[in-house]
mmCIF file with all atom_site columns, C-alpha atoms in Angstrom:
data_model
loop_
_atom_site.group_PDB
_atom_site.id
_atom_site.type_symbol
_atom_site.label_atom_id
_atom_site.label_alt_id
_atom_site.label_comp_id
_atom_site.label_asym_id
_atom_site.label_entity_id
_atom_site.label_seq_id
_atom_site.pdbx_PDB_ins_code
_atom_site.Cartn_x
_atom_site.Cartn_y
_atom_site.Cartn_z
_atom_site.occupancy
_atom_site.B_iso_or_equiv
_atom_site.pdbx_formal_charge
_atom_site.auth_seq_id
_atom_site.auth_comp_id
_atom_site.auth_asym_id
_atom_site.auth_atom_id
_atom_site.pdbx_PDB_model_num
ATOM 1  C CA . UNK A 1 1  ? -8.598  33.795 38.815 1.00 52.00 ? 1  UNK A CA 1
ATOM 2  C CA . UNK A 1 2  ? -12.378 33.775 39.120 1.00 70.00 ? 2  UNK A CA 1
ATOM 3  C CA . UNK A 1 3  ? -14.391 32.526 36.124 1.00 85.00 ? 3  UNK A CA 1
ATOM 4  C CA . UNK A 1 4  ? -16.655 35.140 34.546 1.00 90.00 ? 4  UNK A CA 1
ATOM 5  C CA . UNK A 1 5  ? -19.400 34.969 31.953 1.00 93.00 ? 5  UNK A CA 1
ATOM 6  C CA . UNK A 1 6  ? -18.190 36.810 28.850 1.00 94.00 ? 6  UNK A CA 1
ATOM 7  C CA . UNK A 1 7  ? -19.718 38.920 26.114 1.00 93.00 ? 7  UNK A CA 1
ATOM 8  C CA . UNK A 1 8  ? -17.808 39.453 22.860 1.00 92.00 ? 8  UNK A CA 1
ATOM 9  C CA . UNK A 1 9  ? -18.501 42.647 20.949 1.00 89.00 ? 9  UNK A CA 1
ATOM 10 C CA . UNK A 1 10 ? -17.262 43.294 17.420 1.00 85.00 ? 10 UNK A CA 1
ATOM 11 C CA . UNK A 1 11 ? -16.721 46.976 16.670 1.00 84.00 ? 11 UNK A CA 1
ATOM 12 C CA . UNK A 1 12 ? -17.094 48.716 13.280 1.00 83.00 ? 12 UNK A CA 1
ATOM 13 C CA . UNK A 1 13 ? -13.382 48.354 12.541 1.00 90.00 ? 13 UNK A CA 1
ATOM 14 C CA . UNK A 1 14 ? -13.633 44.562 12.985 1.00 88.00 ? 14 UNK A CA 1
ATOM 15 C CA . UNK A 1 15 ? -11.892 44.550 16.363 1.00 91.00 ? 15 UNK A CA 1
ATOM 16 C CA . UNK A 1 16 ? -13.381 42.017 18.764 1.00 92.00 ? 16 UNK A CA 1
ATOM 17 C CA . UNK A 1 17 ? -13.250 42.748 22.474 1.00 93.00 ? 17 UNK A CA 1
ATOM 18 C CA . UNK A 1 18 ? -14.146 40.175 25.094 1.00 95.00 ? 18 UNK A CA 1
ATOM 19 C CA . UNK A 1 19 ? -15.852 41.681 28.129 1.00 95.00 ? 19 UNK A CA 1
ATOM 20 C CA . UNK A 1 20 ? -16.147 39.868 31.462 1.00 95.00 ? 20 UNK A CA 1
ATOM 21 C CA . UNK A 1 21 ? -19.494 40.269 33.224 1.00 95.00 ? 21 UNK A CA 1
ATOM 22 C CA . UNK A 1 22 ? -18.868 41.352 36.828 1.00 94.00 ? 22 UNK A CA 1
ATOM 23 C CA . UNK A 1 23 ? -22.510 41.850 37.812 1.00 94.00 ? 23 UNK A CA 1
ATOM 24 C CA . UNK A 1 24 ? -25.919 41.914 36.232 1.00 95.00 ? 24 UNK A CA 1
ATOM 25 C CA . UNK A 1 25 ? -29.238 43.389 37.252 1.00 96.00 ? 25 UNK A CA 1
ATOM 26 C CA . UNK A 1 26 ? -32.707 44.033 35.936 1.00 94.00 ? 26 UNK A CA 1
ATOM 27 C CA . UNK A 1 27 ? -34.356 47.451 36.044 1.00 91.00 ? 27 UNK A CA 1
ATOM 28 C CA . UNK A 1 28 ? -37.725 48.375 34.558 1.00 88.00 ? 28 UNK A CA 1
ATOM 29 C CA . UNK A 1 29 ? -37.866 45.081 32.671 1.00 89.00 ? 29 UNK A CA 1
ATOM 30 C CA . UNK A 1 30 ? -34.458 45.502 31.027 1.00 92.00 ? 30 UNK A CA 1
ATOM 31 C CA . UNK A 1 31 ? -31.301 43.501 31.717 1.00 94.00 ? 31 UNK A CA 1
ATOM 32 C CA . UNK A 1 32 ? -28.080 45.384 32.441 1.00 97.00 ? 32 UNK A CA 1
ATOM 33 C CA . UNK A 1 33 ? -24.512 44.104 32.763 1.00 96.00 ? 33 UNK A CA 1
ATOM 34 C CA . UNK A 1 34 ? -21.486 45.683 34.433 1.00 96.00 ? 34 UNK A CA 1
ATOM 35 C CA . UNK A 1 35 ? -18.538 44.608 32.290 1.00 96.00 ? 35 UNK A CA 1
ATOM 36 C CA . UNK A 1 36 ? -14.809 45.213 31.941 1.00 94.00 ? 36 UNK A CA 1
ATOM 37 C CA . UNK A 1 37 ? -12.504 44.160 29.125 1.00 93.00 ? 37 UNK A CA 1
ATOM 38 C CA . UNK A 1 38 ? -11.242 40.705 30.152 1.00 92.00 ? 38 UNK A CA 1
ATOM 39 C CA . UNK A 1 39 ? -7.635  41.636 29.420 1.00 89.00 ? 39 UNK A CA 1
ATOM 40 C CA . UNK A 1 40 ? -7.816  44.327 32.136 1.00 85.00 ? 40 UNK A CA 1
ATOM 41 C CA . UNK A 1 41 ? -8.730  41.866 34.893 1.00 80.00 ? 41 UNK A CA 1
ATOM 42 C CA . UNK A 1 42 ? -5.172  40.563 35.203 1.00 72.00 ? 42 UNK A CA 1
ATOM 43 C CA . UNK A 1 43 ? -3.636  43.858 36.263 1.00 68.00 ? 43 UNK A CA 1
ATOM 44 C CA . UNK A 1 44 ? -3.753  45.199 39.809 1.00 64.00 ? 44 UNK A CA 1
ATOM 45 C CA . UNK A 1 45 ? -4.932  48.641 38.744 1.00 69.00 ? 45 UNK A CA 1
ATOM 46 C CA . UNK A 1 46 ? -8.490  49.958 38.746 1.00 74.00 ? 46 UNK A CA 1
ATOM 47 C CA . UNK A 1 47 ? -10.399 48.772 35.676 1.00 79.00 ? 47 UNK A CA 1
ATOM 48 C CA . UNK A 1 48 ? -12.702 50.928 33.591 1.00 87.00 ? 48 UNK A CA 1
ATOM 49 C CA . UNK A 1 49 ? -16.170 49.420 33.619 1.00 91.00 ? 49 UNK A CA 1
ATOM 50 C CA . UNK A 1 50 ? -18.997 49.759 31.147 1.00 95.00 ? 50 UNK A CA 1
ATOM 51 C CA . UNK A 1 51 ? -22.707 49.159 31.440 1.00 97.00 ? 51 UNK A CA 1
ATOM 52 C CA . UNK A 1 52 ? -24.366 47.174 28.677 1.00 96.00 ? 52 UNK A CA 1
ATOM 53 C CA . UNK A 1 53 ? -28.109 46.945 28.129 1.00 94.00 ? 53 UNK A CA 1
ATOM 54 C CA . UNK A 1 54 ? -29.452 43.758 26.608 1.00 91.00 ? 54 UNK A CA 1
ATOM 55 C CA . UNK A 1 55 ? -31.531 44.479 23.526 1.00 83.00 ? 55 UNK A CA 1
ATOM 56 C CA . UNK A 1 56 ? -32.876 41.214 22.114 1.00 72.00 ? 56 UNK A CA 1
ATOM 57 C CA . UNK A 1 57 ? -34.661 43.041 19.279 1.00 71.00 ? 57 UNK A CA 1
ATOM 58 C CA . UNK A 1 58 ? -31.414 44.543 17.954 1.00 61.00 ? 58 UNK A CA 1
ATOM 59 C CA . UNK A 1 59 ? -29.597 41.457 16.728 1.00 58.00 ? 59 UNK A CA 1
ATOM 60 C CA . UNK A 1 60 ? -28.589 43.214 13.516 1.00 52.00 ? 60 UNK A CA 1
ATOM 61 C CA . UNK A 1 61 ? -27.545 46.432 15.240 1.00 53.00 ? 61 UNK A CA 1
ATOM 62 C CA . UNK A 1 62 ? -23.952 47.582 15.743 1.00 54.00 ? 62 UNK A CA 1
ATOM 63 C CA . UNK A 1 63 ? -23.145 45.498 18.828 1.00 53.00 ? 63 UNK A CA 1
ATOM 64 C CA . UNK A 1 64 ? -25.536 42.591 18.381 1.00 60.00 ? 64 UNK A CA 1
ATOM 65 C CA . UNK A 1 65 ? -27.790 42.056 21.353 1.00 84.00 ? 65 UNK A CA 1
ATOM 66 C CA . UNK A 1 66 ? -26.115 44.666 23.570 1.00 89.00 ? 66 UNK A CA 1
ATOM 67 C CA . UNK A 1 67 ? -25.911 48.433 23.672 1.00 89.00 ? 67 UNK A CA 1
ATOM 68 C CA . UNK A 1 68 ? -23.510 50.565 25.675 1.00 93.00 ? 68 UNK A CA 1
ATOM 69 C CA . UNK A 1 69 ? -25.490 52.698 28.119 1.00 96.00 ? 69 UNK A CA 1
ATOM 70 C CA . UNK A 1 70 ? -24.451 56.311 27.576 1.00 94.00 ? 70 UNK A CA 1
ATOM 71 C CA . UNK A 1 71 ? -27.482 58.175 28.946 1.00 95.00 ? 71 UNK A CA 1
ATOM 72 C CA . UNK A 1 72 ? -26.371 59.954 32.133 1.00 95.00 ? 72 UNK A CA 1
ATOM 73 C CA . UNK A 1 73 ? -29.751 59.664 33.855 1.00 95.00 ? 73 UNK A CA 1
ATOM 74 C CA . UNK A 1 74 ? -29.929 55.936 33.161 1.00 95.00 ? 74 UNK A CA 1
ATOM 75 C CA . UNK A 1 75 ? -26.369 55.489 34.474 1.00 95.00 ? 75 UNK A CA 1
ATOM 76 C CA . UNK A 1 76 ? -27.240 57.500 37.608 1.00 94.00 ? 76 UNK A CA 1
ATOM 77 C CA . UNK A 1 77 ? -30.032 55.010 38.333 1.00 94.00 ? 77 UNK A CA 1
ATOM 78 C CA . UNK A 1 78 ? -27.804 52.001 37.716 1.00 96.00 ? 78 UNK A CA 1
ATOM 79 C CA . UNK A 1 79 ? -24.628 53.136 39.476 1.00 93.00 ? 79 UNK A CA 1
ATOM 80 C CA . UNK A 1 80 ? -25.897 52.677 43.080 1.00 94.00 ? 80 UNK A CA 1
ATOM 81 C CA . UNK A 1 81 ? -27.263 49.246 42.195 1.00 94.00 ? 81 UNK A CA 1
ATOM 82 C CA . UNK A 1 82 ? -23.978 48.036 40.739 1.00 93.00 ? 82 UNK A CA 1
ATOM 83 C CA . UNK A 1 83 ? -22.048 49.718 43.552 1.00 90.00 ? 83 UNK A CA 1
ATOM 84 C CA . UNK A 1 84 ? -24.040 47.740 46.119 1.00 91.00 ? 84 UNK A CA 1
ATOM 85 C CA . UNK A 1 85 ? -23.640 44.502 44.158 1.00 91.00 ? 85 UNK A CA 1
ATOM 86 C CA . UNK A 1 86 ? -19.864 45.062 44.004 1.00 88.00 ? 86 UNK A CA 1
ATOM 87 C CA . UNK A 1 87 ? -19.546 45.826 47.759 1.00 86.00 ? 87 UNK A CA 1
ATOM 88 C CA . UNK A 1 88 ? -18.347 42.308 48.567 1.00 75.00 ? 88 UNK A CA 1
ATOM 89 C CA . UNK A 1 89 ? -15.806 42.304 45.748 1.00 75.00 ? 89 UNK A CA 1
ATOM 90 C CA . UNK A 1 90 ? -12.194 43.382 46.196 1.00 68.00 ? 90 UNK A CA 1
ATOM 91 C CA . UNK A 1 91 ? -12.183 44.615 42.595 1.00 72.00 ? 91 UNK A CA 1
ATOM 92 C CA . UNK A 1 92 ? -12.206 48.357 41.918 1.00 71.00 ? 92 UNK A CA 1
ATOM 93 C CA . UNK A 1 93 ? -14.176 49.450 38.871 1.00 73.00 ? 93 UNK A CA 1
ATOM 94 C CA . UNK A 1 94 ? -14.617 53.002 37.616 1.00 74.00 ? 94 UNK A CA 1
ATOM 95 C CA . UNK A 1 95 ? -17.719 53.755 35.555 1.00 65.00 ? 95 UNK A CA 1
#
């Protein structure tokens, strides 16, 4: 299995989830990461992917230095970029 950089996020209920970084990009001076839960990489099914935005000023916020991108317009800008970056991969990810 390929080695991935990981990001661990601790949710409000104390659950820690390790996300594997599939791709990363920079847009308008911000860093974005396409991630999937690492435990989903072992199955042969399509994985559900998430986009995280790095937020170095939010170290005390809910998810540390990362925020889940939920804004539809922002995701519409990022989707084609990540789609192109993932073209050479045999992994299927649904955003």
